[in-house]
Coordinates of C-alpha atoms in Angstrom, one line a residue:
M1 CA 141.1 92.1 89.7
S2 CA 140.5 95.8 89.4
T3 CA 143.5 98.2 89.4
S4 CA 141.5 101.2 90.5
V5 CA 142.1 102.7 94.0
I6 CA 139.6 103.8 96.6
P7 CA 139.9 107.6 96.8
G8 CA 142.1 108.7 99.7
F9 CA 144.1 105.5 99.9
G10 CA 147.1 106.9 98.0
S11 CA 148.8 105.7 94.8
S12 CA 148.3 102.3 93.2
D13 CA 151.9 101.2 94.2
L14 CA 150.8 101.1 97.8
S15 CA 147.5 99.3 97.6
T16 CA 145.2 97.3 95.3
V17 CA 141.5 96.9 95.3
N18 CA 139.8 93.5 94.7
S19 CA 136.3 92.9 93.4
V20 CA 134.7 93.3 96.7
G21 CA 136.4 96.6 97.5
I22 CA 138.9 95.4 100.1
T23 CA 142.1 97.3 100.1
T24 CA 145.3 95.3 100.8
T25 CA 148.4 97.2 101.6
S26 CA 151.6 95.7 100.1
S27 CA 154.0 93.8 102.4
N28 CA 156.6 96.6 101.9
S29 CA 155.7 98.8 104.9
T30 CA 156.0 102.6 104.6
H31 CA 157.1 105.1 107.2
E32 CA 155.0 107.9 105.6
Y33 CA 151.4 108.6 106.6
I34 CA 148.8 107.6 104.0
P35 CA 145.6 109.7 104.0
I36 CA 142.1 108.4 103.7
Q37 CA 138.8 110.2 103.7
I38 CA 135.8 108.6 105.6
P39 CA 132.5 110.1 104.4
S40 CA 129.8 111.0 106.9
N41 CA 127.9 107.9 108.3
H42 CA 130.6 105.6 106.9
E43 CA 133.1 103.5 108.5
W44 CA 136.6 102.2 107.6
R45 CA 136.8 98.6 108.6
I46 CA 140.4 97.5 109.2
E47 CA 142.1 94.2 110.1
V48 CA 145.7 94.4 111.4
P49 CA 147.8 91.3 111.3
F50 CA 149.9 90.4 114.4
K51 CA 153.1 90.9 112.4
S52 CA 152.3 94.6 111.8
I53 CA 151.8 97.7 113.7
F54 CA 149.0 100.2 112.8
K55 CA 149.6 103.8 113.7
F56 CA 147.1 106.5 112.8
K57 CA 145.8 109.9 113.7
I58 CA 142.6 111.9 113.0
T59 CA 143.6 115.2 111.3
R60 CA 140.1 116.4 110.5
G61 CA 136.6 115.7 111.7
I62 CA 135.1 113.5 114.4
A63 CA 135.7 109.7 114.5
E64 CA 135.2 106.9 116.9
I65 CA 135.9 103.2 117.4
F66 CA 133.0 101.2 118.9
G67 CA 131.8 104.4 120.6
T68 CA 135.1 105.6 121.9
E69 CA 135.8 109.0 120.4
L70 CA 139.3 109.5 118.9
P71 CA 141.4 112.6 119.8
L72 CA 142.3 115.0 117.1
N73 CA 145.9 115.2 115.9
V74 CA 147.1 112.6 118.4
E75 CA 149.0 109.5 117.1
L76 CA 147.5 106.3 118.3
Q77 CA 148.7 102.7 117.9
L78 CA 146.2 99.9 117.8
Y79 CA 147.0 96.6 119.5
P80 CA 148.4 93.8 117.3
G81 CA 145.6 91.7 115.6
A82 CA 143.0 94.5 115.9
K83 CA 139.9 94.1 113.9
C84 CA 137.7 97.2 114.2
A85 CA 136.0 100.0 112.4
I86 CA 136.7 103.8 112.5
Y87 CA 133.3 105.4 112.2
S88 CA 132.6 108.9 111.0
P89 CA 129.2 110.0 112.5
I90 CA 128.8 113.6 111.4
E91 CA 131.1 114.9 108.6
T92 CA 133.8 113.6 106.4
T93 CA 136.8 112.6 108.5
T94 CA 140.4 112.5 107.4
V95 CA 142.6 109.8 108.8
E96 CA 146.3 109.4 108.2
Y97 CA 147.9 106.0 108.9
M98 CA 151.1 104.0 108.4
I99 CA 151.9 100.3 108.6
L100 CA 155.1 99.2 110.4
P101 CA 156.6 95.8 111.1
N102 CA 156.0 94.5 114.6
R103 CA 159.4 93.8 116.1
N104 CA 157.9 92.0 119.1
D105 CA 156.0 89.5 116.9
M106 CA 157.1 85.9 117.3
S107 CA 156.4 85.0 113.8
A108 CA 157.7 81.5 114.2
M109 CA 154.9 80.8 116.7
S110 CA 152.2 82.7 114.9
N111 CA 149.2 80.8 113.5
D112 CA 147.8 83.9 112.0
D113 CA 146.9 83.3 108.3
Q114 CA 146.5 87.0 107.5
D115 CA 149.9 88.5 106.7
T116 CA 148.8 91.8 105.2
F117 CA 146.8 94.8 106.4
D118 CA 143.2 94.9 105.0
G119 CA 140.8 97.8 105.1
Y120 CA 137.7 99.0 103.2
L121 CA 135.0 101.7 103.4
S122 CA 131.4 100.8 104.0
G123 CA 128.2 102.8 104.2
E124 CA 126.3 99.9 105.9
T125 CA 127.3 100.8 109.4
G126 CA 124.4 99.6 111.4
M127 CA 125.0 102.5 113.8
T128 CA 121.5 103.9 113.5
P129 CA 119.7 101.1 115.4
F130 CA 122.5 101.0 117.9
L131 CA 122.2 104.8 118.5
N132 CA 118.4 104.5 118.8
L133 CA 118.9 101.7 121.4
H134 CA 121.3 104.0 123.3
I135 CA 118.8 106.9 123.3
A136 CA 116.0 104.6 124.6
I137 CA 118.3 103.3 127.4
E138 CA 119.5 106.8 128.2
A139 CA 115.9 108.1 128.5
Q140 CA 115.3 105.4 131.1
R141 CA 118.5 106.5 133.0
Q142 CA 117.3 110.1 133.0
Q143 CA 113.8 109.1 134.3
I144 CA 115.3 107.0 137.1
N145 CA 117.8 109.7 138.0
D146 CA 115.0 112.3 138.2
Y147 CA 112.7 110.0 140.2
N148 CA 115.4 109.1 142.7
I149 CA 116.3 112.8 143.3
L150 CA 112.7 113.9 143.8
N151 CA 111.6 110.9 145.9
E152 CA 114.9 110.2 147.7
S153 CA 114.5 106.5 146.8
K154 CA 116.6 104.1 144.8
L155 CA 114.9 102.7 141.7
S156 CA 117.3 100.7 139.6
G157 CA 118.7 101.9 136.3
P158 CA 118.5 99.9 133.1
R159 CA 120.1 96.5 133.3
V160 CA 120.8 95.3 129.8
L161 CA 121.6 91.8 128.7
V162 CA 123.0 91.4 125.2
I163 CA 122.7 87.9 123.7
G164 CA 122.9 86.4 120.2
N165 CA 124.5 83.8 118.0
K166 CA 128.2 83.4 117.3
F167 CA 129.8 86.3 115.6
S168 CA 126.8 88.6 115.7
G169 CA 128.6 91.7 117.2
K170 CA 127.6 91.4 120.9
T171 CA 130.8 92.7 122.3
S172 CA 131.0 95.6 119.9
L173 CA 127.5 96.6 120.9
C174 CA 128.4 96.4 124.6
K175 CA 131.4 98.6 124.0
I176 CA 129.2 101.2 122.1
L177 CA 126.5 101.2 124.8
A178 CA 129.1 101.6 127.6
S179 CA 131.1 104.3 125.7
Y180 CA 128.0 106.3 124.9
A181 CA 126.7 106.0 128.5
N182 CA 130.0 107.3 129.7
K183 CA 129.8 110.3 127.3
M184 CA 126.5 111.2 129.1
N185 CA 128.4 111.3 132.5
N186 CA 127.1 107.8 133.5
T187 CA 129.1 105.0 135.1
P188 CA 127.5 101.7 134.0
I189 CA 128.9 98.4 135.1
L190 CA 130.2 96.4 132.2
V191 CA 129.8 92.7 132.9
N192 CA 131.7 90.2 130.8
L193 CA 130.4 86.6 131.0
N194 CA 132.4 85.3 128.1
P195 CA 135.5 83.5 129.6
R196 CA 137.1 83.4 126.2
D197 CA 137.8 87.1 126.3
G198 CA 140.2 89.0 128.7
V199 CA 138.2 92.1 129.8
F200 CA 140.3 93.9 132.4
A201 CA 141.6 90.4 133.3
L202 CA 143.1 87.4 131.8
P203 CA 141.1 84.9 129.7
G204 CA 139.2 82.3 131.8
S205 CA 137.7 85.0 134.0
L206 CA 134.3 86.6 134.5
T207 CA 134.5 90.3 135.3
A208 CA 132.3 93.3 136.3
T209 CA 133.8 96.8 135.8
P210 CA 132.4 100.3 136.4
I211 CA 133.1 102.2 133.2
S212 CA 134.2 105.6 134.5
D213 CA 136.3 106.6 131.5
S214 CA 137.0 105.9 127.9
F215 CA 138.3 102.5 126.8
D216 CA 142.0 102.3 126.0
L217 CA 142.1 101.3 122.3
E218 CA 145.9 100.8 122.5
C219 CA 145.6 97.9 125.0
S220 CA 145.0 94.3 124.1
G221 CA 141.4 93.9 123.1
G222 CA 140.8 97.6 123.2
W223 CA 139.7 97.6 126.9
G224 CA 142.5 98.7 129.2
F225 CA 145.3 97.4 131.3
S226 CA 144.4 94.4 133.4
T227 CA 147.5 94.7 135.6
T228 CA 147.0 98.4 136.6
S229 CA 143.2 98.1 136.6
G230 CA 142.4 100.9 134.3
T231 CA 143.3 103.2 131.5
L232 CA 144.2 106.3 133.3
S233 CA 145.9 106.6 136.7
H234 CA 143.6 109.4 137.9
N235 CA 140.4 107.5 137.1
P236 CA 141.1 103.8 137.3
K237 CA 138.7 101.0 136.4
Q238 CA 138.6 98.5 139.3
P239 CA 137.1 95.2 138.1
I240 CA 135.6 92.4 140.2
V241 CA 137.2 89.2 138.9
K242 CA 135.8 85.7 139.4
N243 CA 137.9 82.8 138.2
Y244 CA 136.3 80.3 135.9
G245 CA 139.4 78.8 134.5
F246 CA 138.2 77.6 131.1
G247 CA 137.8 79.3 127.8
D248 CA 134.5 77.6 126.9
F249 CA 131.6 78.2 129.3
K250 CA 130.4 74.6 128.6
E251 CA 133.4 73.0 130.2
N252 CA 131.7 73.1 133.6
L253 CA 128.2 74.6 133.5
D254 CA 127.7 74.2 137.2
L255 CA 130.8 76.2 138.0
Y256 CA 129.9 78.8 135.3
K257 CA 126.4 79.3 136.8
Y258 CA 127.8 79.5 140.3
Q259 CA 130.4 82.1 139.4
I260 CA 127.7 84.1 137.6
S261 CA 125.5 84.1 140.7
Q262 CA 128.5 85.2 142.9
L263 CA 129.3 88.0 140.4
G264 CA 125.7 89.0 140.4
I265 CA 125.7 89.3 144.2
A266 CA 128.8 91.5 144.1
V267 CA 127.4 93.7 141.4
L268 CA 124.0 94.2 143.1
S269 CA 125.9 95.1 146.3
R270 CA 127.8 97.8 144.4
L271 CA 124.6 99.2 143.0
E272 CA 123.2 99.6 146.5
E273 CA 126.2 101.5 147.7
D274 CA 126.7 103.8 144.7
I275 CA 123.8 105.9 143.5
Q276 CA 125.7 107.0 140.4
V277 CA 126.4 103.5 139.3
N278 CA 122.8 102.4 140.3
N279 CA 121.3 105.0 138.1
S280 CA 123.6 104.1 135.2
G281 CA 122.7 100.4 135.3
I282 CA 124.4 97.3 134.0
I283 CA 125.5 96.1 130.5
V284 CA 126.1 92.4 130.3
D285 CA 128.1 90.7 127.5
T286 CA 127.7 87.0 127.0
P287 CA 129.1 84.1 124.9
A288 CA 127.1 82.8 122.0
L289 CA 123.8 81.6 123.5
D290 CA 120.6 80.3 121.9
I291 CA 117.3 78.9 123.2
K292 CA 119.0 75.6 124.2
D293 CA 120.9 77.6 126.7
F294 CA 117.8 79.1 128.3
G295 CA 118.8 77.8 131.7
I296 CA 121.9 80.0 131.6
I297 CA 120.0 83.0 130.2
E298 CA 117.4 82.6 133.0
S299 CA 120.2 82.5 135.6
I300 CA 121.7 85.7 134.3
V301 CA 118.3 87.5 134.2
S302 CA 117.7 86.4 137.8
D303 CA 121.2 87.0 139.2
F304 CA 121.5 90.5 137.7
R305 CA 117.8 91.4 137.8
I306 CA 117.8 92.2 134.1
N307 CA 115.0 94.3 132.7
I308 CA 116.1 94.7 129.1
I309 CA 117.2 91.8 126.8
V310 CA 118.8 92.8 123.5
V311 CA 118.8 90.0 120.9
M312 CA 121.3 90.5 118.1
G313 CA 120.0 89.6 114.7
S314 CA 117.8 86.6 115.5
E315 CA 114.1 87.1 115.4
K316 CA 113.4 83.5 116.2
L317 CA 115.4 83.8 119.4
M318 CA 113.6 86.9 120.4
I319 CA 110.2 85.2 119.9
D320 CA 111.2 82.1 121.8
L321 CA 112.5 84.3 124.7
K322 CA 109.3 86.2 124.8
K323 CA 107.4 82.9 125.2
K324 CA 109.8 81.7 127.9
F325 CA 109.6 85.0 129.9
K326 CA 105.9 85.5 129.4
H327 CA 105.5 85.7 133.2
K328 CA 107.9 88.6 133.2
S329 CA 106.2 90.6 130.4
T330 CA 105.6 93.6 132.6
S331 CA 109.1 93.8 134.1
L332 CA 111.3 92.6 131.2
D333 CA 111.5 94.1 127.7
I334 CA 112.9 92.0 124.9
V335 CA 114.0 93.8 121.8
K336 CA 115.9 92.9 118.6
V337 CA 118.6 94.9 116.9
P338 CA 120.2 93.9 113.5
K339 CA 123.4 91.9 113.5
S340 CA 126.5 94.1 113.1
T341 CA 127.2 94.4 109.3
G342 CA 130.9 94.5 109.7
V343 CA 131.3 91.5 112.0
V344 CA 134.3 89.3 111.3
E345 CA 134.2 85.5 111.8
L346 CA 137.2 84.7 113.9
E347 CA 139.2 81.5 113.6
D348 CA 140.2 79.6 116.7
S349 CA 143.9 80.2 115.9
Y350 CA 143.2 84.0 115.9
I351 CA 141.3 83.8 119.2
R352 CA 144.1 81.9 120.8
R353 CA 146.7 84.4 119.6
L354 CA 144.7 87.3 121.0
Q355 CA 144.5 85.5 124.3
E356 CA 148.3 85.1 124.2
E357 CA 148.7 88.8 123.5
C358 CA 146.5 89.6 126.5
I359 CA 148.5 87.4 128.8
K360 CA 151.8 88.9 127.5
E361 CA 150.5 92.4 128.1
Y362 CA 149.5 91.5 131.6
F363 CA 153.1 90.6 132.6
N364 CA 155.2 92.7 130.2
G365 CA 153.0 95.7 129.4
N366 CA 152.8 97.3 125.9
Y367 CA 154.7 99.8 123.9
K368 CA 153.7 102.8 126.0
T369 CA 153.7 101.2 129.4
R370 CA 156.5 98.8 130.0
L371 CA 156.3 96.5 133.0
S372 CA 159.0 94.6 134.8
P373 CA 157.8 91.1 135.7
F374 CA 159.6 89.1 138.4
K375 CA 160.8 85.6 138.1
T376 CA 161.4 83.4 141.1
D377 CA 161.4 79.8 142.3
I378 CA 158.8 78.6 144.8
D379 CA 158.6 75.3 146.8
V380 CA 155.4 73.5 145.7
Q381 CA 155.1 72.0 149.2
D382 CA 154.3 75.4 150.6
L383 CA 151.3 75.8 148.2
I384 CA 147.7 74.7 148.1
I385 CA 146.7 74.3 144.5
Y386 CA 143.2 73.5 143.1
K387 CA 142.2 72.8 139.5
G388 CA 138.8 73.2 137.8
V389 CA 136.9 70.0 137.0
I390 CA 135.9 69.5 133.4
T391 CA 132.3 68.2 133.4
K392 CA 130.9 69.0 130.0
E393 CA 128.3 66.2 130.2
L394 CA 127.3 66.8 133.8
I395 CA 123.7 67.6 134.4
S396 CA 123.3 70.2 137.1
T397 CA 121.3 69.0 140.2
L398 CA 122.0 72.1 142.2
S399 CA 119.3 74.7 142.6
F400 CA 120.6 78.3 142.7
L401 CA 118.5 80.6 144.8
P402 CA 117.8 84.2 143.7
A403 CA 119.8 86.9 145.5
G404 CA 118.3 87.7 148.9
D405 CA 116.6 84.3 149.4
S406 CA 117.7 82.1 152.3
Y407 CA 117.3 78.7 153.6
T408 CA 118.3 76.7 156.7
V409 CA 119.7 73.2 157.0
E410 CA 121.3 71.2 159.7
E411 CA 125.0 72.1 160.2
D412 CA 126.3 68.6 159.4
N413 CA 124.3 68.5 156.2
E414 CA 125.4 72.0 155.2
T415 CA 129.1 71.1 155.7
K416 CA 128.7 68.0 153.7
Q417 CA 126.9 69.9 150.9
E418 CA 129.8 72.4 150.8
E419 CA 132.3 69.7 150.5
N420 CA 130.4 68.0 147.7
L421 CA 130.0 71.4 146.0
L422 CA 133.7 72.0 146.1
E423 CA 134.5 68.6 144.7
K424 CA 132.1 69.2 141.8
Y425 CA 133.9 72.4 140.8
Y426 CA 137.5 72.0 141.9
S427 CA 139.8 69.1 142.7
L428 CA 142.9 69.4 144.9
L429 CA 146.1 69.0 143.0
E430 CA 147.7 66.5 145.4
Q431 CA 150.5 65.5 143.0
P432 CA 151.7 68.6 141.1
S433 CA 154.0 67.7 138.2
S434 CA 155.4 69.2 135.0
S435 CA 152.6 67.5 133.0
N436 CA 149.9 69.5 134.7
L437 CA 151.6 72.7 135.6
D438 CA 154.1 73.6 132.9
N439 CA 153.2 76.7 130.9
S440 CA 150.0 77.3 132.9
I441 CA 148.3 80.3 134.3
M442 CA 147.3 80.2 138.0
A443 CA 144.9 82.5 139.7
I444 CA 145.7 83.8 143.2
T445 CA 142.6 83.9 145.4
H446 CA 141.9 86.1 148.4
V447 CA 141.7 83.0 150.6
P448 CA 144.8 82.6 152.8
Q449 CA 146.3 79.3 153.5
T450 CA 145.6 78.0 157.0
T451 CA 146.5 74.9 159.0
S452 CA 142.8 74.1 159.3
K453 CA 140.7 72.6 156.6
T454 CA 140.0 74.9 153.6
N455 CA 136.7 76.7 153.9
S456 CA 134.9 75.4 150.8
R457 CA 132.5 78.3 150.6
A458 CA 135.2 80.9 151.0
L459 CA 137.2 79.4 148.1
L460 CA 134.2 79.3 145.8
N461 CA 133.1 82.8 146.6
S462 CA 136.6 84.3 146.4
S463 CA 137.6 86.9 143.8
V464 CA 140.9 86.9 142.0
L465 CA 143.8 88.8 143.6
G466 CA 146.1 88.3 140.6
Y467 CA 147.7 85.8 138.3
V468 CA 151.1 84.0 138.0
H469 CA 152.6 82.2 135.1
V470 CA 154.2 78.8 135.7
S471 CA 156.9 78.4 133.1
K472 CA 158.4 75.2 134.5
F473 CA 158.0 72.7 137.3
D474 CA 161.1 70.8 138.5
D475 CA 159.8 67.3 139.3
E476 CA 163.0 66.5 141.3
K477 CA 163.4 69.6 143.4
K478 CA 159.6 70.2 143.6
K479 CA 160.0 73.8 142.7
L480 CA 158.0 76.1 140.5
K481 CA 159.5 78.6 138.2
V482 CA 156.9 81.4 138.2
L483 CA 156.5 84.8 136.6
L484 CA 154.9 87.5 138.8
P485 CA 153.5 90.8 137.5
F486 CA 155.8 92.7 139.9
P487 CA 158.4 91.9 142.5
G488 CA 157.5 91.3 146.1
I489 CA 156.7 88.6 148.6
F490 CA 154.6 85.8 147.1
P491 CA 151.2 85.8 148.8
R492 CA 150.5 82.6 150.7
N493 CA 147.0 82.3 149.4
I494 CA 145.3 79.3 147.8
L495 CA 145.9 79.0 144.0
I496 CA 143.7 77.8 141.3
S497 CA 145.4 76.3 138.2
T498 CA 143.4 77.3 135.0
N499 CA 143.2 75.6 131.7
I500 CA 144.5 78.7 130.0
G501 CA 148.1 77.9 128.9
F502 CA 150.8 80.3 127.8
N503 CA 154.3 79.6 126.4
E504 CA 156.4 82.5 127.3

């Protein structure tokens, strides 16, 4: 192992450099800032363990993280477990940082194998093709904006779908495109269709959020608070949240497609009502998809009226999609960009830990915004609880119509179809117990409890009002010990128990 030090990382007693150039800070944390120089068009790729806190500030130059520009001489603290890159686009940038122990880390429960801070400089940023893609999309936005002003009409802005294989950098590209669009005074809608991630909501959700401000890099995942719906009080981000209830989109493909279609309807309605958002367009992030998942890709293209598909790193996937969408060649552009060079392959234990951090932040806040969650007991007899049905092997027989299409059936048949539809997606939890409710997350829907039979369509189409955490169910007293984000009267709405667990 080499004993040399990357210039700017301080003395050799603080760090060592291995054969591939990765700098590892010693376990003895320091309370003094360590300077590092990031050359022009280079990035400093860092990985922060959950047991550590990474504080830093930019003292000279211009730098950004996934498109979000960093303020000068302002101390920032990344969320625990952050894996990102500080990019210097124009000139040499000076960063000062320190590593501190995370006093809130529950090390006994941590499955994180990484116990030291890692960072290295790289000149293979991949930002040039990403910037070119942004410029091409921005040119379309400008043309649409000018046309709509001159003709007083409403042509749609670019609607971009980003797909690719596992660990190809899809989410990072979506952050970059959304951040750069916001810098140009646009307000694109960022759509997250990966239920594994908590994007302005808890994991297990599908969301659509107008990006009207910078992302909050200090919040879990680098997005922004999911409780307060935004990063800044004067310009909040208000997401539309649909409950899916599983971390893997393959758990119930029918429910996944249905929630995509409902989210698409809501997004298209927003575009019709807001000319600024309409001109800015849509950016859709997805889980790992390949040509075997063409049915899902086709549903997304139809439901959101996608006109640009960006394929990350796979030329074969791009060619296959061009063949499949040959009939849309005049209205749908399919382009390929290279896979992110700094992408990190995440282990399942890390993903699960990041989900736990997101849930913990939802109820308790973070270091700069402390929240006061409310614990109470609720009689389970007063609640109506549904749970998602796991149907991995179920072959969908339901035909989803494009937005705007309609059909008519006899009333009795329509009612029966709605009942069958609900049974395919959700099952009524008739016998709640500690075995199926302890340490679970439940989504509160907008559908109120009524004495009449539950409206199946209303429940399926409902968005999420909020979440509660069930820490314990008393089988004898039939009471739930729940944690609410804030005190108040518990809403008597229908609940959906998710498969996202959390041990407080």
